[in-house]
Coordinates of C-alpha atoms in Angstrom, one line a residue:
M1 CA 87.2 106.6 131.4
S2 CA 86.7 106.4 135.1
A3 CA 85.6 103.7 137.6
T4 CA 82.0 104.9 137.3
V5 CA 81.6 103.0 134.1
D6 CA 78.8 100.5 134.5
E7 CA 80.6 97.2 135.2
V8 CA 77.5 95.1 134.6
A9 CA 77.1 96.6 131.1
I10 CA 80.8 96.0 130.4
R11 CA 80.4 92.4 131.5
R12 CA 77.3 92.0 129.3
L13 CA 79.1 93.4 126.3
A14 CA 82.1 91.1 127.0
G15 CA 79.7 88.2 127.0
L16 CA 78.1 89.3 123.7
A17 CA 81.6 89.6 122.3
N18 CA 82.3 86.0 123.4
V19 CA 79.1 84.8 121.7
I20 CA 80.1 86.6 118.5
S21 CA 83.5 85.0 118.6
A22 CA 82.1 81.5 119.2
L23 CA 79.6 81.9 116.3
L24 CA 82.4 83.1 114.0
A25 CA 84.5 80.2 115.0
A26 CA 81.7 77.8 114.2
I27 CA 80.9 79.2 110.7
P28 CA 83.3 76.7 108.9
I29 CA 81.4 73.7 110.3
L30 CA 77.9 75.1 109.7
Q31 CA 75.9 73.9 106.7
P32 CA 76.6 76.2 103.8
E33 CA 73.1 77.5 103.6
S34 CA 73.3 78.6 107.3
R35 CA 76.5 80.6 106.9
A36 CA 75.1 83.8 105.6
D37 CA 72.5 84.0 108.4
A38 CA 75.2 83.3 111.0
L39 CA 77.4 86.1 109.5
Q40 CA 74.5 88.5 109.5
T41 CA 73.8 87.6 113.1
C42 CA 77.4 88.3 114.0
A43 CA 77.3 91.6 112.1
S44 CA 74.1 92.7 113.9
M45 CA 75.4 91.7 117.3
A46 CA 78.8 93.4 116.7
A47 CA 77.0 96.6 115.6
D48 CA 74.9 96.6 118.8
V49 CA 78.1 96.2 120.9
A50 CA 79.8 99.0 119.0
D51 CA 76.8 101.3 119.4
E52 CA 76.7 100.6 123.2
L53 CA 80.4 101.2 123.5
D54 CA 80.1 104.4 121.6
D55 CA 77.3 105.5 123.9
M56 CA 79.5 104.6 126.9
T57 CA 82.4 106.7 125.7
R58 CA 80.1 109.7 125.1
T59 CA 78.7 109.6 128.6
A60 CA 81.9 108.6 130.5
P61 CA 83.2 111.4 132.7

């Protein structure tokens, strides 16, 4: 990977990873009926991050 990787996109993905981390950390204190939705949200966001990282690696010089 070179320095031409979009730094704004990397920072945005890092921010999303932080949100995922915070939500995962909060799951034990959530109401039991909210936990499944929170886990699904984390999974969806993590998949989006993974897809974008995969795209970046394919287009990186």
